[in-house]
Amino acid sequence: MNYFMYIVCMLIWGLNFIAVKIQGTEAPLEISLLYRSAIAFILFYILFKIKKMKFTKEKMNYFTIIGFGVCNFAISYLLLYYGTIYSTAALVTLIFSLKAIITPIFLNIVFKTELQKKIYIGGVLGLLSVVVILYPDLHTISSGFMIGIVLAVVGTIVTSIGDVFSYYNNKKNIDPIMANTIGMFSATILILIFTIASAKSFVVPTSLHYWVGLLYLAVLASFVAWLLYLLLIKNLGASESSYMVALFPAIGGFASVIIGETQISINLVVGIILAVVGAYIAVAKRKKTVI
């Protein structure tokens, strides 16, 4: 059962940005993210009530819980959404896997956790993978594509900042379901405020591909995969469960080729291999991991 949950969780998150691409831009990305966050929050709140949990001020740092939600479910998602639309899902998935290197560095800066040499090795391989994939098209890459890359990098960095908040919450034994419920609610409110302030049109697309993408992201990626991951951490441990991030670039790259977004090439294959190896080296036998 653990292997089944591991594979399902890995595939769901590995195809995360493919779903963003499939969903498309029939609605402003802010609106799409608002729908996703609202649906995910409702699901977490239902689970919260089923487990008969209660909000309490005791031993709760709402600043770090809200910070976790705002960073991981709002700001980073929106940046990564735009990055995916402007560039490719394969490249964004590869860049996102660099959080396996960035998060430990941030944890070392904030909490003085041990930063092992393997993190630097993984980081070099991760950066090299991006260079290898982009190198053949360096002279023809559009400004929009470059903006997409920058947004994906910034989005990944913001995710790692959220992981720092999550690390603190875990150290304080804050229930992850409570953290996700409050965090998702905070993200939904922030996205709603930003959407209204930026005068985005509230539209309800009717195409099948939009709703398939939205439900995949809201139900599977934001809710089901998280629950499976929490069960895996309980059954296998955080370190073993984190290995799946190493295969995200391979899953995303293969799917990108399948849907015709990316052309298969030697550089793509080599880049994916470098990214997989780099991420694996970074997470292998890690002593402390953020969920």
PDB file of C-alpha atoms in Angstrom:
ATOM      1  CA  MET A   1       0.000   0.000   0.000  1.00  0.00           C
ATOM      2  CA  ASN A   2       2.869   2.367   0.754  1.00  0.00           C
ATOM      3  CA  TYR A   3       4.357   1.788  -2.704  1.00  0.00           C
ATOM      4  CA  PHE A   4       0.982   2.496  -4.304  1.00  0.00           C
ATOM      5  CA  MET A   5       0.577   5.767  -2.372  1.00  0.00           C
ATOM      6  CA  TYR A   6       4.164   6.725  -3.203  1.00  0.00           C
ATOM      7  CA  ILE A   7       3.683   6.212  -6.942  1.00  0.00           C
ATOM      8  CA  VAL A   8       0.299   7.961  -7.013  1.00  0.00           C
ATOM      9  CA  CYS A   9       1.616  10.950  -5.061  1.00  0.00           C
ATOM     10  CA  MET A  10       4.723  11.170  -7.247  1.00  0.00           C
ATOM     11  CA  LEU A  11       2.703  11.065 -10.473  1.00  0.00           C
ATOM     12  CA  ILE A  12       0.146  13.632  -9.284  1.00  0.00           C
ATOM     13  CA  TRP A  13       2.760  16.196  -8.282  1.00  0.00           C
ATOM     14  CA  GLY A  14       5.040  15.351 -11.205  1.00  0.00           C
ATOM     15  CA  LEU A  15       2.204  16.250 -13.604  1.00  0.00           C
ATOM     16  CA  ASN A  16       1.200  19.381 -11.677  1.00  0.00           C
ATOM     17  CA  PHE A  17       2.409  21.916 -14.239  1.00  0.00           C
ATOM     18  CA  ILE A  18       1.208  19.809 -17.150  1.00  0.00           C
ATOM     19  CA  ALA A  19      -2.282  20.257 -15.686  1.00  0.00           C
ATOM     20  CA  VAL A  20      -1.701  24.021 -15.524  1.00  0.00           C
ATOM     21  CA  LYS A  21      -0.815  23.977 -19.216  1.00  0.00           C
ATOM     22  CA  ILE A  22      -3.855  21.868 -20.098  1.00  0.00           C
ATOM     23  CA  GLN A  23      -6.133  24.160 -18.095  1.00  0.00           C
ATOM     24  CA  GLY A  24      -4.940  27.055 -20.205  1.00  0.00           C
ATOM     25  CA  THR A  25      -5.909  30.708 -20.026  1.00  0.00           C
ATOM     26  CA  GLU A  26      -9.649  30.789 -20.713  1.00  0.00           C
ATOM     27  CA  ALA A  27      -9.891  32.513 -17.360  1.00  0.00           C
ATOM     28  CA  PRO A  28      -7.240  34.852 -15.915  1.00  0.00           C
ATOM     29  CA  LEU A  29      -4.652  32.822 -14.055  1.00  0.00           C
ATOM     30  CA  GLU A  30      -5.559  34.612 -10.837  1.00  0.00           C
ATOM     31  CA  ILE A  31      -9.169  33.453 -11.211  1.00  0.00           C
ATOM     32  CA  SER A  32      -8.091  29.881 -11.962  1.00  0.00           C
ATOM     33  CA  LEU A  33      -5.869  29.857  -8.894  1.00  0.00           C
ATOM     34  CA  LEU A  34      -8.701  31.342  -6.803  1.00  0.00           C
ATOM     35  CA  TYR A  35     -11.036  28.525  -7.881  1.00  0.00           C
ATOM     36  CA  ARG A  36      -8.352  25.954  -7.106  1.00  0.00           C
ATOM     37  CA  SER A  37      -7.607  27.378  -3.668  1.00  0.00           C
ATOM     38  CA  ALA A  38     -11.271  27.706  -2.736  1.00  0.00           C
ATOM     39  CA  ILE A  39     -12.052  24.102  -3.692  1.00  0.00           C
ATOM     40  CA  ALA A  40      -8.974  22.790  -1.863  1.00  0.00           C
ATOM     41  CA  PHE A  41      -9.837  24.841   1.238  1.00  0.00           C
ATOM     42  CA  ILE A  42     -13.387  23.455   1.304  1.00  0.00           C
ATOM     43  CA  LEU A  43     -12.022  19.900   1.117  1.00  0.00           C
ATOM     44  CA  PHE A  44      -9.518  20.504   3.913  1.00  0.00           C
ATOM     45  CA  TYR A  45     -12.162  22.205   6.047  1.00  0.00           C
ATOM     46  CA  ILE A  46     -14.523  19.243   5.616  1.00  0.00           C
ATOM     47  CA  LEU A  47     -11.705  16.913   6.705  1.00  0.00           C
ATOM     48  CA  PHE A  48     -10.945  19.285   9.589  1.00  0.00           C
ATOM     49  CA  LYS A  49     -14.553  19.026  10.797  1.00  0.00           C
ATOM     50  CA  ILE A  50     -14.705  15.240  10.277  1.00  0.00           C
ATOM     51  CA  LYS A  51     -11.665  14.841  12.524  1.00  0.00           C
ATOM     52  CA  LYS A  52     -13.398  17.134  15.040  1.00  0.00           C
ATOM     53  CA  MET A  53     -10.407  19.415  15.267  1.00  0.00           C
ATOM     54  CA  LYS A  54     -10.618  22.856  16.870  1.00  0.00           C
ATOM     55  CA  PHE A  55      -8.754  26.094  16.352  1.00  0.00           C
ATOM     56  CA  THR A  56      -6.862  27.176  19.426  1.00  0.00           C
ATOM     57  CA  LYS A  57      -4.546  30.031  20.341  1.00  0.00           C
ATOM     58  CA  GLU A  58      -2.472  27.841  22.611  1.00  0.00           C
ATOM     59  CA  LYS A  59       0.880  26.747  21.192  1.00  0.00           C
ATOM     60  CA  MET A  60      -0.125  28.166  17.807  1.00  0.00           C
ATOM     61  CA  ASN A  61       1.873  30.701  15.849  1.00  0.00           C
ATOM     62  CA  TYR A  62      -0.626  31.916  13.275  1.00  0.00           C
ATOM     63  CA  PHE A  63       2.024  34.080  11.620  1.00  0.00           C
ATOM     64  CA  THR A  64       4.084  31.069  10.527  1.00  0.00           C
ATOM     65  CA  ILE A  65       0.979  29.085   9.544  1.00  0.00           C
ATOM     66  CA  ILE A  66      -0.354  31.939   7.423  1.00  0.00           C
ATOM     67  CA  GLY A  67       3.151  32.527   6.054  1.00  0.00           C
ATOM     68  CA  PHE A  68       3.313  28.883   5.005  1.00  0.00           C
ATOM     69  CA  GLY A  69      -0.040  29.107   3.226  1.00  0.00           C
ATOM     70  CA  VAL A  70       0.564  32.445   1.543  1.00  0.00           C
ATOM     71  CA  CYS A  71       3.990  31.390   0.260  1.00  0.00           C
ATOM     72  CA  ASN A  72       3.206  27.790  -0.741  1.00  0.00           C
ATOM     73  CA  PHE A  73      -0.384  28.116  -1.957  1.00  0.00           C
ATOM     74  CA  ALA A  74      -0.726  31.700  -3.233  1.00  0.00           C
ATOM     75  CA  ILE A  75       2.382  33.654  -4.241  1.00  0.00           C
ATOM     76  CA  SER A  76       4.494  30.727  -5.451  1.00  0.00           C
ATOM     77  CA  TYR A  77       1.563  29.102  -7.278  1.00  0.00           C
ATOM     78  CA  LEU A  78       0.709  32.294  -9.157  1.00  0.00           C
ATOM     79  CA  LEU A  79       4.333  32.840 -10.180  1.00  0.00           C
ATOM     80  CA  LEU A  80       4.661  29.211 -11.278  1.00  0.00           C
ATOM     81  CA  TYR A  81       1.356  29.415 -13.181  1.00  0.00           C
ATOM     82  CA  TYR A  82       2.627  32.372 -15.184  1.00  0.00           C
ATOM     83  CA  GLY A  83       6.012  30.706 -15.600  1.00  0.00           C
ATOM     84  CA  THR A  84       4.318  27.613 -17.041  1.00  0.00           C
ATOM     85  CA  ILE A  85       2.209  29.602 -19.513  1.00  0.00           C
ATOM     86  CA  TYR A  86       5.127  31.757 -20.677  1.00  0.00           C
ATOM     87  CA  SER A  87       7.623  28.887 -21.000  1.00  0.00           C
ATOM     88  CA  THR A  88       7.026  25.113 -20.822  1.00  0.00           C
ATOM     89  CA  ALA A  89       5.655  22.795 -18.158  1.00  0.00           C
ATOM     90  CA  ALA A  90       8.721  20.545 -18.552  1.00  0.00           C
ATOM     91  CA  LEU A  91      11.145  23.372 -17.808  1.00  0.00           C
ATOM     92  CA  VAL A  92       9.091  24.698 -14.880  1.00  0.00           C
ATOM     93  CA  THR A  93       8.903  21.195 -13.373  1.00  0.00           C
ATOM     94  CA  LEU A  94      12.670  20.912 -13.690  1.00  0.00           C
ATOM     95  CA  ILE A  95      13.240  24.326 -12.101  1.00  0.00           C
ATOM     96  CA  PHE A  96      10.770  23.520  -9.321  1.00  0.00           C
ATOM     97  CA  SER A  97      12.764  20.399  -8.419  1.00  0.00           C
ATOM     98  CA  LEU A  98      15.586  22.774  -7.409  1.00  0.00           C
ATOM     99  CA  LYS A  99      13.670  23.401  -4.195  1.00  0.00           C
ATOM    100  CA  ALA A 100      15.302  20.187  -2.983  1.00  0.00           C
ATOM    101  CA  ILE A 101      18.505  22.254  -2.922  1.00  0.00           C
ATOM    102  CA  ILE A 102      17.163  25.732  -2.101  1.00  0.00           C
ATOM    103  CA  THR A 103      15.112  24.709   0.946  1.00  0.00           C
ATOM    104  CA  PRO A 104      18.046  23.158   2.860  1.00  0.00           C
ATOM    105  CA  ILE A 105      20.086  26.301   2.199  1.00  0.00           C
ATOM    106  CA  PHE A 106      17.326  28.494   3.645  1.00  0.00           C
ATOM    107  CA  LEU A 107      16.941  26.170   6.639  1.00  0.00           C
ATOM    108  CA  ASN A 108      20.661  26.441   7.255  1.00  0.00           C
ATOM    109  CA  ILE A 109      20.467  30.252   7.161  1.00  0.00           C
ATOM    110  CA  VAL A 110      17.421  30.533   9.453  1.00  0.00           C
ATOM    111  CA  PHE A 111      17.723  27.553  11.791  1.00  0.00           C
ATOM    112  CA  LYS A 112      21.435  26.716  11.445  1.00  0.00           C
ATOM    113  CA  THR A 113      20.612  23.175  10.331  1.00  0.00           C
ATOM    114  CA  GLU A 114      23.416  21.094   8.877  1.00  0.00           C
ATOM    115  CA  LEU A 115      24.110  21.812   5.205  1.00  0.00           C
ATOM    116  CA  GLN A 116      25.800  18.772   3.755  1.00  0.00           C
ATOM    117  CA  LYS A 117      28.155  18.881   0.755  1.00  0.00           C
ATOM    118  CA  LYS A 118      25.719  16.802  -1.292  1.00  0.00           C
ATOM    119  CA  ILE A 119      23.425  19.848  -1.438  1.00  0.00           C
ATOM    120  CA  TYR A 120      26.071  21.765  -3.390  1.00  0.00           C
ATOM    121  CA  ILE A 121      26.633  18.804  -5.725  1.00  0.00           C
ATOM    122  CA  GLY A 122      22.894  18.518  -6.327  1.00  0.00           C
ATOM    123  CA  GLY A 123      22.655  22.264  -6.880  1.00  0.00           C
ATOM    124  CA  VAL A 124      25.392  22.290  -9.500  1.00  0.00           C
ATOM    125  CA  LEU A 125      23.762  19.402 -11.379  1.00  0.00           C
ATOM    126  CA  GLY A 126      20.364  21.094 -11.149  1.00  0.00           C
ATOM    127  CA  LEU A 127      21.632  24.363 -12.576  1.00  0.00           C
ATOM    128  CA  LEU A 128      23.597  22.498 -15.241  1.00  0.00           C
ATOM    129  CA  SER A 129      20.415  20.681 -16.293  1.00  0.00           C
ATOM    130  CA  VAL A 130      18.703  24.012 -17.024  1.00  0.00           C
ATOM    131  CA  VAL A 131      21.700  25.258 -19.016  1.00  0.00           C
ATOM    132  CA  VAL A 132      21.870  22.033 -21.051  1.00  0.00           C
ATOM    133  CA  ILE A 133      18.195  22.236 -22.003  1.00  0.00           C
ATOM    134  CA  LEU A 134      18.296  25.942 -22.892  1.00  0.00           C
ATOM    135  CA  TYR A 135      21.694  26.008 -24.622  1.00  0.00           C
ATOM    136  CA  PRO A 136      20.561  25.062 -28.178  1.00  0.00           C
ATOM    137  CA  ASP A 137      18.001  27.888 -28.178  1.00  0.00           C
ATOM    138  CA  LEU A 138      19.917  30.571 -26.300  1.00  0.00           C
ATOM    139  CA  HIS A 139      20.031  32.869 -29.352  1.00  0.00           C
ATOM    140  CA  THR A 140      16.356  32.414 -30.232  1.00  0.00           C
ATOM    141  CA  ILE A 141      14.656  32.447 -26.834  1.00  0.00           C
ATOM    142  CA  SER A 142      11.957  35.107 -26.710  1.00  0.00           C
ATOM    143  CA  SER A 143      11.709  37.705 -23.969  1.00  0.00           C
ATOM    144  CA  GLY A 144       8.401  36.136 -22.897  1.00  0.00           C
ATOM    145  CA  PHE A 145      10.053  32.757 -22.491  1.00  0.00           C
ATOM    146  CA  MET A 146      12.822  34.296 -20.390  1.00  0.00           C
ATOM    147  CA  ILE A 147      10.226  36.008 -18.214  1.00  0.00           C
ATOM    148  CA  GLY A 148       8.628  32.601 -17.709  1.00  0.00           C
ATOM    149  CA  ILE A 149      11.948  31.157 -16.546  1.00  0.00           C
ATOM    150  CA  VAL A 150      12.514  34.033 -14.117  1.00  0.00           C
ATOM    151  CA  LEU A 151       8.990  33.683 -12.715  1.00  0.00           C
ATOM    152  CA  ALA A 152       9.497  29.935 -12.250  1.00  0.00           C
ATOM    153  CA  VAL A 153      12.770  30.534 -10.386  1.00  0.00           C
ATOM    154  CA  VAL A 154      11.227  33.185  -8.130  1.00  0.00           C
ATOM    155  CA  GLY A 155       8.193  30.964  -7.553  1.00  0.00           C
ATOM    156  CA  THR A 156      10.454  28.093  -6.502  1.00  0.00           C
ATOM    157  CA  ILE A 157      12.351  30.376  -4.110  1.00  0.00           C
ATOM    158  CA  VAL A 158       9.063  31.526  -2.555  1.00  0.00           C
ATOM    159  CA  THR A 159       8.045  27.873  -2.144  1.00  0.00           C
ATOM    160  CA  SER A 160      11.264  27.235  -0.255  1.00  0.00           C
ATOM    161  CA  ILE A 161      10.494  30.214   1.999  1.00  0.00           C
ATOM    162  CA  GLY A 162       7.142  28.572   2.686  1.00  0.00           C
ATOM    163  CA  ASP A 163       8.986  25.347   3.484  1.00  0.00           C
ATOM    164  CA  VAL A 164      10.933  27.218   6.149  1.00  0.00           C
ATOM    165  CA  PHE A 165       7.630  28.228   7.774  1.00  0.00           C
ATOM    166  CA  SER A 166       6.471  24.610   7.453  1.00  0.00           C
ATOM    167  CA  TYR A 167       9.648  23.385   9.134  1.00  0.00           C
ATOM    168  CA  TYR A 168       8.989  25.694  12.081  1.00  0.00           C
ATOM    169  CA  ASN A 169       5.368  24.558  12.290  1.00  0.00           C
ATOM    170  CA  ASN A 170       6.449  20.920  12.336  1.00  0.00           C
ATOM    171  CA  LYS A 171       8.968  21.607  15.081  1.00  0.00           C
ATOM    172  CA  LYS A 172       6.141  23.117  17.137  1.00  0.00           C
ATOM    173  CA  ASN A 173       4.024  19.991  16.520  1.00  0.00           C
ATOM    174  CA  ILE A 174       1.285  21.904  14.727  1.00  0.00           C
ATOM    175  CA  ASP A 175      -1.060  19.414  13.103  1.00  0.00           C
ATOM    176  CA  PRO A 176      -0.396  19.462   9.322  1.00  0.00           C
ATOM    177  CA  ILE A 177      -4.098  19.220   8.463  1.00  0.00           C
ATOM    178  CA  MET A 178      -4.784  22.277  10.602  1.00  0.00           C
ATOM    179  CA  ALA A 179      -1.810  24.063   9.038  1.00  0.00           C
ATOM    180  CA  ASN A 180      -3.029  23.220   5.532  1.00  0.00           C
ATOM    181  CA  THR A 181      -6.598  24.299   6.324  1.00  0.00           C
ATOM    182  CA  ILE A 182      -5.572  27.666   7.756  1.00  0.00           C
ATOM    183  CA  GLY A 183      -2.858  28.085   5.130  1.00  0.00           C
ATOM    184  CA  MET A 184      -5.218  27.365   2.236  1.00  0.00           C
ATOM    185  CA  PHE A 185      -7.828  29.754   3.666  1.00  0.00           C
ATOM    186  CA  SER A 186      -5.185  32.487   3.972  1.00  0.00           C
ATOM    187  CA  ALA A 187      -4.062  31.858   0.401  1.00  0.00           C
ATOM    188  CA  THR A 188      -7.634  32.021  -0.883  1.00  0.00           C
ATOM    189  CA  ILE A 189      -8.272  35.360   0.843  1.00  0.00           C
ATOM    190  CA  LEU A 190      -5.014  36.845  -0.482  1.00  0.00           C
ATOM    191  CA  ILE A 191      -5.725  35.706  -4.036  1.00  0.00           C
ATOM    192  CA  LEU A 192      -9.275  37.062  -3.813  1.00  0.00           C
ATOM    193  CA  ILE A 193      -8.012  40.476  -2.641  1.00  0.00           C
ATOM    194  CA  PHE A 194      -5.346  40.550  -5.360  1.00  0.00           C
ATOM    195  CA  THR A 195      -7.861  39.519  -8.018  1.00  0.00           C
ATOM    196  CA  ILE A 196     -10.293  42.267  -7.043  1.00  0.00           C
ATOM    197  CA  ALA A 197      -7.523  44.869  -6.760  1.00  0.00           C
ATOM    198  CA  SER A 198      -6.174  43.980 -10.208  1.00  0.00           C
ATOM    199  CA  ALA A 199      -9.694  44.166 -11.714  1.00  0.00           C
ATOM    200  CA  LYS A 200      -9.617  40.669 -13.153  1.00  0.00           C
ATOM    201  CA  SER A 201     -12.835  39.441 -14.741  1.00  0.00           C
ATOM    202  CA  PHE A 202     -14.636  36.694 -12.861  1.00  0.00           C
ATOM    203  CA  VAL A 203     -15.438  34.257 -15.648  1.00  0.00           C
ATOM    204  CA  VAL A 204     -16.585  30.635 -15.544  1.00  0.00           C
ATOM    205  CA  PRO A 205     -15.094  28.740 -18.508  1.00  0.00           C
ATOM    206  CA  THR A 206     -17.193  26.007 -20.095  1.00  0.00           C
ATOM    207  CA  SER A 207     -14.524  23.931 -21.848  1.00  0.00           C
ATOM    208  CA  LEU A 208     -13.871  20.399 -20.655  1.00  0.00           C
ATOM    209  CA  HIS A 209     -10.065  20.732 -20.656  1.00  0.00           C
ATOM    210  CA  TYR A 210     -10.272  23.726 -18.312  1.00  0.00           C
ATOM    211  CA  TRP A 211     -12.326  21.882 -15.710  1.00  0.00           C
ATOM    212  CA  VAL A 212     -10.282  18.716 -16.020  1.00  0.00           C
ATOM    213  CA  GLY A 213      -7.163  20.754 -15.315  1.00  0.00           C
ATOM    214  CA  LEU A 214      -8.799  22.696 -12.474  1.00  0.00           C
ATOM    215  CA  LEU A 215     -10.210  19.633 -10.695  1.00  0.00           C
ATOM    216  CA  TYR A 216      -6.918  17.809 -11.114  1.00  0.00           C
ATOM    217  CA  LEU A 217      -5.053  20.689  -9.475  1.00  0.00           C
ATOM    218  CA  ALA A 218      -7.626  21.379  -6.749  1.00  0.00           C
ATOM    219  CA  VAL A 219      -8.672  17.854  -5.764  1.00  0.00           C
ATOM    220  CA  LEU A 220      -5.692  15.682  -6.638  1.00  0.00           C
ATOM    221  CA  ALA A 221      -2.646  17.975  -6.419  1.00  0.00           C
ATOM    222  CA  SER A 222      -3.791  20.244  -3.572  1.00  0.00           C
ATOM    223  CA  PHE A 223      -5.724  17.742  -1.461  1.00  0.00           C
ATOM    224  CA  VAL A 224      -5.347  14.022  -2.253  1.00  0.00           C
ATOM    225  CA  ALA A 225      -1.582  14.127  -2.870  1.00  0.00           C
ATOM    226  CA  TRP A 226      -1.044  16.051   0.371  1.00  0.00           C
ATOM    227  CA  LEU A 227      -2.994  13.470   2.375  1.00  0.00           C
ATOM    228  CA  LEU A 228      -1.087  10.602   0.762  1.00  0.00           C
ATOM    229  CA  TYR A 229       2.185  12.384   1.483  1.00  0.00           C
ATOM    230  CA  LEU A 230       1.263  12.804   5.149  1.00  0.00           C
ATOM    231  CA  LEU A 231       0.452   9.082   5.353  1.00  0.00           C
ATOM    232  CA  LEU A 232       3.773   8.240   3.700  1.00  0.00           C
ATOM    233  CA  ILE A 233       5.656  10.375   6.202  1.00  0.00           C
ATOM    234  CA  LYS A 234       3.859   8.536   8.994  1.00  0.00           C
ATOM    235  CA  ASN A 235       4.575   5.078   7.509  1.00  0.00           C
ATOM    236  CA  LEU A 236       7.988   5.539   5.882  1.00  0.00           C
ATOM    237  CA  GLY A 237       9.472   8.679   7.401  1.00  0.00           C
ATOM    238  CA  ALA A 238      10.007  12.151   5.962  1.00  0.00           C
ATOM    239  CA  SER A 239      13.379  11.408   4.363  1.00  0.00           C
ATOM    240  CA  GLU A 240      12.227   8.388   2.371  1.00  0.00           C
ATOM    241  CA  SER A 241       9.025  10.158   1.318  1.00  0.00           C
ATOM    242  CA  SER A 242      10.956  13.139  -0.042  1.00  0.00           C
ATOM    243  CA  TYR A 243      12.783  11.027  -2.646  1.00  0.00           C
ATOM    244  CA  MET A 244       9.869  11.409  -5.063  1.00  0.00           C
ATOM    245  CA  VAL A 245      10.896  14.992  -5.897  1.00  0.00           C
ATOM    246  CA  ALA A 246      13.873  13.533  -7.753  1.00  0.00           C
ATOM    247  CA  LEU A 247      11.611  12.052 -10.426  1.00  0.00           C
ATOM    248  CA  PHE A 248       9.434  15.127 -10.983  1.00  0.00           C
ATOM    249  CA  PRO A 249      11.590  16.390 -13.915  1.00  0.00           C
ATOM    250  CA  ALA A 250      11.397  13.008 -15.668  1.00  0.00           C
ATOM    251  CA  ILE A 251       7.616  12.762 -15.233  1.00  0.00           C
ATOM    252  CA  GLY A 252       7.006  16.363 -16.286  1.00  0.00           C
ATOM    253  CA  GLY A 253       9.425  16.151 -19.220  1.00  0.00           C
ATOM    254  CA  PHE A 254       7.950  12.921 -20.563  1.00  0.00           C
ATOM    255  CA  ALA A 255       4.382  14.253 -20.254  1.00  0.00           C
ATOM    256  CA  SER A 256       5.372  17.519 -21.956  1.00  0.00           C
ATOM    257  CA  VAL A 257       6.592  15.534 -24.956  1.00  0.00           C
ATOM    258  CA  ILE A 258       3.423  13.416 -24.979  1.00  0.00           C
ATOM    259  CA  ILE A 259       1.098  16.447 -25.162  1.00  0.00           C
ATOM    260  CA  GLY A 260       3.252  17.995 -27.886  1.00  0.00           C
ATOM    261  CA  GLU A 261       4.424  20.958 -25.855  1.00  0.00           C
ATOM    262  CA  THR A 262       8.121  20.012 -26.024  1.00  0.00           C
ATOM    263  CA  GLN A 263      10.127  18.270 -28.724  1.00  0.00           C
ATOM    264  CA  ILE A 264      12.252  15.308 -27.703  1.00  0.00           C
ATOM    265  CA  SER A 265      15.971  16.010 -28.017  1.00  0.00           C
ATOM    266  CA  ILE A 266      19.318  14.890 -26.664  1.00  0.00           C
ATOM    267  CA  ASN A 267      19.584  18.072 -24.618  1.00  0.00           C
ATOM    268  CA  LEU A 268      16.153  17.503 -23.061  1.00  0.00           C
ATOM    269  CA  VAL A 269      16.998  13.909 -22.122  1.00  0.00           C
ATOM    270  CA  VAL A 270      20.424  14.825 -20.722  1.00  0.00           C
ATOM    271  CA  GLY A 271      18.956  17.807 -18.852  1.00  0.00           C
ATOM    272  CA  ILE A 272      16.254  15.670 -17.255  1.00  0.00           C
ATOM    273  CA  ILE A 273      18.792  13.039 -16.224  1.00  0.00           C
ATOM    274  CA  LEU A 274      21.012  15.701 -14.633  1.00  0.00           C
ATOM    275  CA  ALA A 275      18.008  17.174 -12.808  1.00  0.00           C
ATOM    276  CA  VAL A 276      16.892  13.763 -11.520  1.00  0.00           C
ATOM    277  CA  VAL A 277      20.374  12.845 -10.327  1.00  0.00           C
ATOM    278  CA  GLY A 278      20.908  16.275  -8.756  1.00  0.00           C
ATOM    279  CA  ALA A 279      17.602  16.207  -6.878  1.00  0.00           C
ATOM    280  CA  TYR A 280      18.197  12.642  -5.719  1.00  0.00           C
ATOM    281  CA  ILE A 281      21.652  13.470  -4.404  1.00  0.00           C
ATOM    282  CA  ALA A 282      20.195  16.465  -2.551  1.00  0.00           C
ATOM    283  CA  VAL A 283      17.410  14.531  -0.790  1.00  0.00           C
ATOM    284  CA  ALA A 284      19.070  11.144  -0.290  1.00  0.00           C
ATOM    285  CA  LYS A 285      19.370  10.239   3.410  1.00  0.00           C
ATOM    286  CA  ARG A 286      18.515  13.762   4.447  1.00  0.00           C
ATOM    287  CA  LYS A 287      18.283  14.034   8.214  1.00  0.00           C
ATOM    288  CA  LYS A 288      15.589  16.706   8.270  1.00  0.00           C
ATOM    289  CA  THR A 289      12.945  17.299   5.661  1.00  0.00           C
ATOM    290  CA  VAL A 290      10.128  19.785   5.165  1.00  0.00           C
ATOM    291  CA  ILE A 291       6.722  18.520   4.175  1.00  0.00           C
TER     292      ILE A 291
END
